[in-house]
PDB file of C-alpha atoms in Angstrom:
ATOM      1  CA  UNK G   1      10.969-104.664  15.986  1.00  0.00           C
ATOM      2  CA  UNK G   2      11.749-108.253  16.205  1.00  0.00           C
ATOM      3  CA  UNK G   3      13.564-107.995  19.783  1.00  0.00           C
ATOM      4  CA  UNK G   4      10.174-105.847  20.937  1.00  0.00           C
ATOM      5  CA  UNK G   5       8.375-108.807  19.873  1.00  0.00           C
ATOM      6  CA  UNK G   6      10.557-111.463  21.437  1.00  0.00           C
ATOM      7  CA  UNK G   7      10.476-109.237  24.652  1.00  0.00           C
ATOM      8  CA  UNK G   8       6.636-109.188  24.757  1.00  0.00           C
ATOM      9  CA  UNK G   9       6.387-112.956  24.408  1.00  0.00           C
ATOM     10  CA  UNK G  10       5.703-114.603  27.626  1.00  0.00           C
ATOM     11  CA  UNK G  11       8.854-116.854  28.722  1.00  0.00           C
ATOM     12  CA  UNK G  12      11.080-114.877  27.364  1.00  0.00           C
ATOM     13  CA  UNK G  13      14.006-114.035  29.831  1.00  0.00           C
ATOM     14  CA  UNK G  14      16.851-111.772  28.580  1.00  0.00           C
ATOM     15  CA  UNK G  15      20.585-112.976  29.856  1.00  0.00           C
ATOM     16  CA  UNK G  16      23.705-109.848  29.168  1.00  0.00           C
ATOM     17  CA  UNK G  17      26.684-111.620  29.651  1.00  0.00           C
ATOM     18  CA  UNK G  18      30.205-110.737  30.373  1.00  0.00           C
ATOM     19  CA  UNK G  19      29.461-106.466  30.707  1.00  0.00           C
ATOM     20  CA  UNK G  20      32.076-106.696  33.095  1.00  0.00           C
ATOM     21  CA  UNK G  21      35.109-103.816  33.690  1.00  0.00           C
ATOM     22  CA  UNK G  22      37.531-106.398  32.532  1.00  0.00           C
ATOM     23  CA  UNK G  23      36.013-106.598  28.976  1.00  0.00           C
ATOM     24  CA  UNK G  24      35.075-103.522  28.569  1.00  0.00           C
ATOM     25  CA  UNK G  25      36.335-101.036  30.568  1.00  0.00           C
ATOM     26  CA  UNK G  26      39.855 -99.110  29.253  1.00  0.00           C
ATOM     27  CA  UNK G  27      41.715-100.171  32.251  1.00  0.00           C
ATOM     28  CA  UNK G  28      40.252-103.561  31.929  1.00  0.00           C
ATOM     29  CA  UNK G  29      42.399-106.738  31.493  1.00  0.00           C
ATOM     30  CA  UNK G  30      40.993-107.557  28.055  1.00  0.00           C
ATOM     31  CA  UNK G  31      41.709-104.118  26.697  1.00  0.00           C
ATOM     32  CA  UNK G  32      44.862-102.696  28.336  1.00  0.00           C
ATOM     33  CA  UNK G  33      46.395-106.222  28.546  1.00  0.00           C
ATOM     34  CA  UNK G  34      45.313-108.129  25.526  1.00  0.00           C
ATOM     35  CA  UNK G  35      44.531-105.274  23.484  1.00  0.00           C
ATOM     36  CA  UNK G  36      40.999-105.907  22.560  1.00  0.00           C
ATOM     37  CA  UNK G  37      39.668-103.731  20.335  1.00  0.00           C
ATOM     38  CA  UNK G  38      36.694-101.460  22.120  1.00  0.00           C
ATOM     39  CA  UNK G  39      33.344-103.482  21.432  1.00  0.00           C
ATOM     40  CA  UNK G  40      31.497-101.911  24.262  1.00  0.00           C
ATOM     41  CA  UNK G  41      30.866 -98.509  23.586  1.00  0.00           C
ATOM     42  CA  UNK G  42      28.801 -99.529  20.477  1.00  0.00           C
ATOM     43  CA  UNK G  43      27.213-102.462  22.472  1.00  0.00           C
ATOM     44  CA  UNK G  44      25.792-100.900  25.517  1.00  0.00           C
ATOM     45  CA  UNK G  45      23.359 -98.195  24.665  1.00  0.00           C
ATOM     46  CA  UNK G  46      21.541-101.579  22.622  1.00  0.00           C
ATOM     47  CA  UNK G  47      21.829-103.537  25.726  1.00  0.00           C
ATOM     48  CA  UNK G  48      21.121-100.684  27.788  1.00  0.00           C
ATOM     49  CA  UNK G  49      17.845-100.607  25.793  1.00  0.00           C
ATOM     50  CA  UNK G  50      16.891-104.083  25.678  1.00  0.00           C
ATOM     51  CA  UNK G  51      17.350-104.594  29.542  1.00  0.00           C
ATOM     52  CA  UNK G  52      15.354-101.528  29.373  1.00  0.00           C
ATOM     53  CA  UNK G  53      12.349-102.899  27.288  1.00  0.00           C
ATOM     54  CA  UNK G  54      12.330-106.280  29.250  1.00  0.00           C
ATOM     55  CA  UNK G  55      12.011-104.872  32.560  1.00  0.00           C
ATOM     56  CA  UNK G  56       9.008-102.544  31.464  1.00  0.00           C
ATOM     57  CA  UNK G  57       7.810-105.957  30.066  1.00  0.00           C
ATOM     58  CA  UNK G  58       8.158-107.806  33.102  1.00  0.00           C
ATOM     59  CA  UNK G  59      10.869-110.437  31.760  1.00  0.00           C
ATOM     60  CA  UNK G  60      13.058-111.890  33.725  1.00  0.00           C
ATOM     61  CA  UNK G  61      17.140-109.999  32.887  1.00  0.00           C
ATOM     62  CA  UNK G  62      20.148-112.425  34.132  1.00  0.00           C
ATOM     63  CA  UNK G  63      23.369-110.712  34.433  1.00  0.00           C
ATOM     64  CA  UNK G  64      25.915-113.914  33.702  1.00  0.00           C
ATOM     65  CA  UNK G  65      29.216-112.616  34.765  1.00  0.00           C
ATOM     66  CA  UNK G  66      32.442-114.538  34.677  1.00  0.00           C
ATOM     67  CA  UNK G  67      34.838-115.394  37.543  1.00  0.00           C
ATOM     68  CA  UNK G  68      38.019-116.601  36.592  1.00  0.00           C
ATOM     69  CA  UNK G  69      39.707-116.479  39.838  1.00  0.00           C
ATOM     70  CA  UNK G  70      42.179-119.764  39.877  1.00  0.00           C
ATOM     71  CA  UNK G  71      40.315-120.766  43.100  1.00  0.00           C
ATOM     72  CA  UNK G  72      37.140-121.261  41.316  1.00  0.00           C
ATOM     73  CA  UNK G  73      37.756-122.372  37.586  1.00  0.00           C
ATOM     74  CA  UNK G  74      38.442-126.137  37.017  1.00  0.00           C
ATOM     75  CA  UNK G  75      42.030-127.031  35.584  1.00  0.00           C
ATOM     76  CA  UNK G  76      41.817-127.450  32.326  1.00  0.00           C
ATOM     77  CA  UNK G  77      40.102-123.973  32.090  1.00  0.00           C
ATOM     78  CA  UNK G  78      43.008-122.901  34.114  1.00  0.00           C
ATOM     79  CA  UNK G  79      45.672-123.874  32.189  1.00  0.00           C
ATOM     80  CA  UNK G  80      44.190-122.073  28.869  1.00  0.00           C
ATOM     81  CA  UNK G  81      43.672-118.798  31.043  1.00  0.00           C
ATOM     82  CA  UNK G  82      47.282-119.662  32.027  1.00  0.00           C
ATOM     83  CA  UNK G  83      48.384-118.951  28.381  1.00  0.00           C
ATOM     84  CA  UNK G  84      47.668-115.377  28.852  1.00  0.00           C
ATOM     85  CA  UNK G  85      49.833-114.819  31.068  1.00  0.00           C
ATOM     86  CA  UNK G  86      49.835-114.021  34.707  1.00  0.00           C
ATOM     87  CA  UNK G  87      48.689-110.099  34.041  1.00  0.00           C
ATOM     88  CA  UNK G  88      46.491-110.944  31.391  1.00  0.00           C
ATOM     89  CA  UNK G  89      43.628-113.178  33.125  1.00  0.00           C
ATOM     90  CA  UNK G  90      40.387-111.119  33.949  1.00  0.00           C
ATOM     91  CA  UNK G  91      38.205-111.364  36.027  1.00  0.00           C
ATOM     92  CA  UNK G  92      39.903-112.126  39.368  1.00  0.00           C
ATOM     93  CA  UNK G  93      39.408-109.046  41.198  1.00  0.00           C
ATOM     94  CA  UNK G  94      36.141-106.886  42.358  1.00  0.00           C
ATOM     95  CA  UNK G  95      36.160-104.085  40.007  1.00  0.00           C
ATOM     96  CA  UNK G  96      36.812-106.514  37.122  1.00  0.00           C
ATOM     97  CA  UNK G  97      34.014-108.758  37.985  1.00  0.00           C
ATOM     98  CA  UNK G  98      31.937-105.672  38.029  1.00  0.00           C
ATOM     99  CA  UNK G  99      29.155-104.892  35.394  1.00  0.00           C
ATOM    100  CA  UNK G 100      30.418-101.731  33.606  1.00  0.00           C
ATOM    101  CA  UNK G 101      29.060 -98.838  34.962  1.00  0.00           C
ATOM    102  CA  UNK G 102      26.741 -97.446  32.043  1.00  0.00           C
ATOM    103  CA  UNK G 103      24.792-100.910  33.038  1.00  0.00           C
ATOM    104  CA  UNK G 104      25.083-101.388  36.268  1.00  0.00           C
ATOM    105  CA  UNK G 105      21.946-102.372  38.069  1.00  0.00           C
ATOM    106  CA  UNK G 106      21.151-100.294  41.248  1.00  0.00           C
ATOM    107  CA  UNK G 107      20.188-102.515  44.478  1.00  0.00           C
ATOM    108  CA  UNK G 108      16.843-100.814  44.457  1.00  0.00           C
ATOM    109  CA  UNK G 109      16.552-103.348  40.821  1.00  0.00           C
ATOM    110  CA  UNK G 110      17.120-106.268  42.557  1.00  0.00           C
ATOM    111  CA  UNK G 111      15.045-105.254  45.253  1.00  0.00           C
ATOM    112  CA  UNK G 112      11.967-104.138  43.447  1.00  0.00           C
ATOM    113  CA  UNK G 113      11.735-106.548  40.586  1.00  0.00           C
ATOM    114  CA  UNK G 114      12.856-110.068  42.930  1.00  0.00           C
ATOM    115  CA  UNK G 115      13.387-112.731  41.117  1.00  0.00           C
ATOM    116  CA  UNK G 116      13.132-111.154  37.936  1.00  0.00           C
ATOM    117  CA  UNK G 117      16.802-109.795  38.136  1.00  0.00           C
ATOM    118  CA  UNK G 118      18.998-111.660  39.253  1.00  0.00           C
ATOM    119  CA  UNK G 119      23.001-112.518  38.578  1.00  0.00           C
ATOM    120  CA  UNK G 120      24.589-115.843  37.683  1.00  0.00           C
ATOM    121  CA  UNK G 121      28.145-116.074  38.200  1.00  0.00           C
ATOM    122  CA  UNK G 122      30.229-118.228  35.612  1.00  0.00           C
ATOM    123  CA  UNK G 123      33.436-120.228  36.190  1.00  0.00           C
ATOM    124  CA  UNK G 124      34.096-120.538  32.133  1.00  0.00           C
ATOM    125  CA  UNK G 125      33.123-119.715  28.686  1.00  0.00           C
ATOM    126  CA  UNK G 126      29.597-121.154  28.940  1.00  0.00           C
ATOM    127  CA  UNK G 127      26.822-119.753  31.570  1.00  0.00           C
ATOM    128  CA  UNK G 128      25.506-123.336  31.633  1.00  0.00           C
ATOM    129  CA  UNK G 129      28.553-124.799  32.848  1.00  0.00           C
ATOM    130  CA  UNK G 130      29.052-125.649  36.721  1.00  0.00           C
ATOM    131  CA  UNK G 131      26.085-122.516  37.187  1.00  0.00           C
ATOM    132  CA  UNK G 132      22.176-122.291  38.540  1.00  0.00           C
ATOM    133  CA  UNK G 133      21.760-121.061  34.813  1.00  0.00           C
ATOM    134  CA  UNK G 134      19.490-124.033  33.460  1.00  0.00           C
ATOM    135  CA  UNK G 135      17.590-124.335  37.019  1.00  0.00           C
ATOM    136  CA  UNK G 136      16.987-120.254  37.044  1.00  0.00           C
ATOM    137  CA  UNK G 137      15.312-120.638  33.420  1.00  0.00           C
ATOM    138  CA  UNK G 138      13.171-123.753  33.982  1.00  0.00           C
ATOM    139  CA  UNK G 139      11.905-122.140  37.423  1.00  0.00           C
ATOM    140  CA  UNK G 140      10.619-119.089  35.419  1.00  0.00           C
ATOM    141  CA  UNK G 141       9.239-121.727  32.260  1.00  0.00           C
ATOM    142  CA  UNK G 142      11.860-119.988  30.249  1.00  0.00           C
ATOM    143  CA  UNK G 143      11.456-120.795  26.457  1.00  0.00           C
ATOM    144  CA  UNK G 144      13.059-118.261  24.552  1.00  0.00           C
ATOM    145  CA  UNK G 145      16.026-116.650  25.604  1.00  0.00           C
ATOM    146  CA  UNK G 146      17.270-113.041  24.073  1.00  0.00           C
ATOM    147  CA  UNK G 147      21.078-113.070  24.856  1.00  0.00           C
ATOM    148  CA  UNK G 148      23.133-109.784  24.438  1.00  0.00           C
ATOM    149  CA  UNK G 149      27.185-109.058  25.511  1.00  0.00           C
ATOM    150  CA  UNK G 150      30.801-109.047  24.377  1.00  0.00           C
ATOM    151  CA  UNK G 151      33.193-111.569  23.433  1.00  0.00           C
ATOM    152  CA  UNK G 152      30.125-112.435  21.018  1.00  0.00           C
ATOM    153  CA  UNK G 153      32.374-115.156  19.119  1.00  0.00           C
ATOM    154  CA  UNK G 154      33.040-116.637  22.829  1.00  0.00           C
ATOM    155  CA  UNK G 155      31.176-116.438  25.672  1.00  0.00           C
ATOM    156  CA  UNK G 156      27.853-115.336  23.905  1.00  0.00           C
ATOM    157  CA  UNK G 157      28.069-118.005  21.532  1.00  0.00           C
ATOM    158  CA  UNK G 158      28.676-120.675  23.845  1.00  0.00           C
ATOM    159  CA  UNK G 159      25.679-119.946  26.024  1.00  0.00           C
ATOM    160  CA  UNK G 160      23.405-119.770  22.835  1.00  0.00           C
ATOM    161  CA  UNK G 161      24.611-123.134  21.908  1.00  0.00           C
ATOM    162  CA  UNK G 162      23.607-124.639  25.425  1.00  0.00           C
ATOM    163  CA  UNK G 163      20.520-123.108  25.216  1.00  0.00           C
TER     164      UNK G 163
END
């Protein structure tokens, strides 16, 4: 009841971060690699439901989603990916940059709602950091944010604390 009422507030925009193969997918770096526990299956019918709800509310969804290629990422955030290992860095090719299937949105999303779906990509843990993030939200007078994802203790968590 509480999200419902967040998602019928006006400025409200809801941001899913990090539903990416690579986090959540069983071939993905995170869990075939690192051996992350599964925290997706759980986690996407919610999200599946909340992008759901804010899109028949006309709020704004953001898909952040991360790109850790070495190209993009400054150094110091290089070096720390660097500790995983060479095999063990996600997010540097086009299937692991790609929002998990059960979430994926279709073109015809983009294309009917405009600028009220839209994706952000981020270079690091924070969506804020070195992105459009902060410009995208004051455009749309965004006050509250609802933010859903994975690596809630990381990614999530620093994006909530910019906010």
């Amino acid at each position: 009841a509480a999200v419902d009422q967040l998602l019928s507030s006006p400025n409200t925009a809801v941001l899913v971060v990090d539903m990416q193969n690579d986090f959540c997918h069983p071939e993905g770096v995170n869990r075939k690699v690192m051996q992350w526990p599964d925290v997706c299956s759980t986690a996407v019918p919610h999200i599946k439901a909340v992008v759901e709800s804010a899109r028949n509310s006309s709020i704004p969804v953001i898909w952040i989603n991360a790109d850790y290629h070495p190209d993009i990422v400054n150094k110091a955030f290089d070096r720390k990916l660097r500790q995983r290992g060479e095999k063990g860095r996600p997010c540097v090719t086009d299937w692991g940059r790609d929002i998990v299937e059960e979430l994926k949105p279709s073109p015809d999303i983009f294309a009917q709602r405009g600028q009220d779906e839209i994706m952000i990509t981020k270079p690091t843990f924070n969506a804020f950091t070195d992105t459009a993030l902060e410009e995208e939200l004051r455009k749309r007078h965004v006050e509250t944010v609802v933010v859903t994802g994975v690596a809630t203790s990381i990614c999530v968590e620093s994006t909530v604390r910019s906010a």
